Amino acid sequence: MAQPPRRLGRSPRNVRSGQNPDTGVAAGRRERLAPLAAYTQRMNRVLDQIDAHLDAPLEVAQLAEVAHFSPFHFHRVFTAWMGETLGDYLRRRRLEVAAARLAGQRQTPVLHVALSVGFGSGEAFARAFKTHFGQTPSAWRATTEQRWAEELLQQRRKHDQVERKFDQAPAAAGSDTSGVNHPTPTEFPMPVTLATLPPVRIAYLRHIGPYGPSVEAFWRQAFFPWMHANDLAGRVCYGIGHDDPGITAPENCRYDAGVEIAADATPGSPAGVALLPGGRYALADYRGTGAGIGRAWSEFMRDWLPNSGLQIDSRPFFERYPINPDYNPATGEFNCQLCIPVKPL
């Protein structure tokens, strides 16, 4: 299973990432950290509110009310917690979501993408996009295949390096992996099905930072202890990646580890509550290690999706872990489903 305020100090960043402040600490320290858990819940609610309303005006007073802070205090807390002002965060988030939609929804007009993330005109969107990404929205969309091929090559190289740490066999003589035209499988290696999934209410802890080993550690060290402490074991779990690591800087990527809860359940601090929307999804059956799941996601998006006759929509991507996962402690292998929200082209 794949497994912070700056002025509030570095240690609170662990709470911001969802780590359980009650694990292995003395009672006095638990009391000091308890308010930080409340801050975590409040700020995560704000980030979720922003994601759900990117197409609408988002004012400081409105978001402060979501966080239950005064507007003045909220602005200061947000800047300390996220390391950027609210205005900078909103601008970055809108542009990064737009970049993902331009790449994954290629039939959608650029103006419609701009409006869907809160820009009032195509001209304002184009200027902001070029300032942030160094090219126009149309040029970004046109280079999607090249960019995805390069990202997929990097993932495969990274995966091969991990494999060679355990198997030191040299590369085959004459092999050349220097170009982006890396040979791809003629057939996507994971079974894929299309299914309509029901909405699911989950309790989650959030990790903010690079995907990869730190997410695995987050499941083991933060989420599982919290889940067991709150009597939530034996349920379907979910991993939700909110950001495309090919677009968002690693330190800003957000990942939620979640577990199904009842409609009337109130999870323990510092967990948040979210509703995973139902609808049509493409489901790929994954079996492997945490080190390989990034490559699997890349191949699913970069290899399978362009040939599927489908496109992604604005619902979240997630991993779905069964109640009784087939985990092999000797190899670290596990099974889950990678779930991509899709709609017709």
Coordinates of N, CA and C in Angstrom, one line a residue, residues 17 20 45 51 77 105 111 121 129 140 152 161 169 196 213-214 223 226 237 240-241 247 252 269 275 316 341:
S17 N 0.8 17.1 7.8 CA 0.9 15.9 6.9 C 0.0 14.8 7.4
N20 N -0.1 11.2 13.4 CA -0.9 11.1 14.6 C -0.1 11.7 15.7
R45 N -10.1 21.5 5.6 CA -11.5 21.8 5.1 C -11.4 23.0 4.1
D51 N -10.9 23.4 -3.7 CA -10.9 22.5 -4.8 C -12.3 22.3 -5.4
V77 N -2.7 32.7 9.3 CA -2.5 31.3 9.5 C -2.3 30.6 8.2
Q105 N -8.3 16.4 -21.1 CA -9.6 16.6 -21.7 C -9.4 17.4 -23.0
L111 N -11.1 27.9 -23.7 CA -11.9 28.9 -23.0 C -12.8 28.2 -21.9
S121 N -11.9 35.4 -18.5 CA -11.7 35.5 -20.0 C -10.5 34.6 -20.4
F129 N -1.3 31.7 -17.5 CA -0.8 30.3 -17.8 C 0.7 30.4 -18.4
W140 N 0.9 24.0 -24.6 CA 0.9 23.0 -23.5 C 0.2 21.8 -24.0
L152 N 7.0 9.2 -18.6 CA 6.9 7.7 -18.5 C 8.3 7.1 -18.6
Q161 N 16.1 1.3 -11.9 CA 17.2 1.5 -11.0 C 16.9 0.8 -9.6
A169 N 22.2 -7.5 -12.4 CA 22.5 -7.9 -13.7 C 22.6 -6.7 -14.6
T196 N -19.3 1.5 -12.9 CA -19.9 2.7 -12.2 C -19.9 2.4 -10.7
P213 N 8.3 7.1 -1.4 CA 8.6 6.4 -0.2 C 7.9 7.1 1.0
S214 N 7.8 8.5 1.0 CA 7.3 9.2 2.1 C 5.8 8.9 2.3
F223 N -1.3 6.7 9.3 CA -2.7 6.4 9.0 C -3.1 5.1 9.7
W226 N -3.6 5.5 13.4 CA -4.9 6.3 13.7 C -6.1 5.4 13.4
C237 N -10.1 0.7 2.1 CA -9.3 2.0 2.3 C -9.0 2.6 0.9
I240 N -5.9 8.8 -2.2 CA -6.3 9.8 -3.2 C -5.1 10.8 -3.5
G241 N -4.6 10.8 -4.7 CA -3.6 11.8 -5.1 C -4.3 13.0 -5.7
I247 N 3.1 18.1 -12.9 CA 2.7 19.5 -13.0 C 3.0 20.2 -11.7
N252 N 4.5 20.3 -2.9 CA 3.1 20.8 -2.8 C 2.1 19.7 -3.1
S269 N -9.9 13.2 15.8 CA -8.9 14.2 15.3 C -7.6 13.5 15.0
L275 N -16.4 13.1 0.7 CA -17.2 12.2 -0.1 C -16.6 12.0 -1.5
P316 N -11.8 13.0 -8.5 CA -10.4 12.6 -8.1 C -10.0 11.3 -8.6
P341 N -11.3 8.5 -13.1 CA -12.6 8.9 -13.6 C -12.6 9.2 -15.0

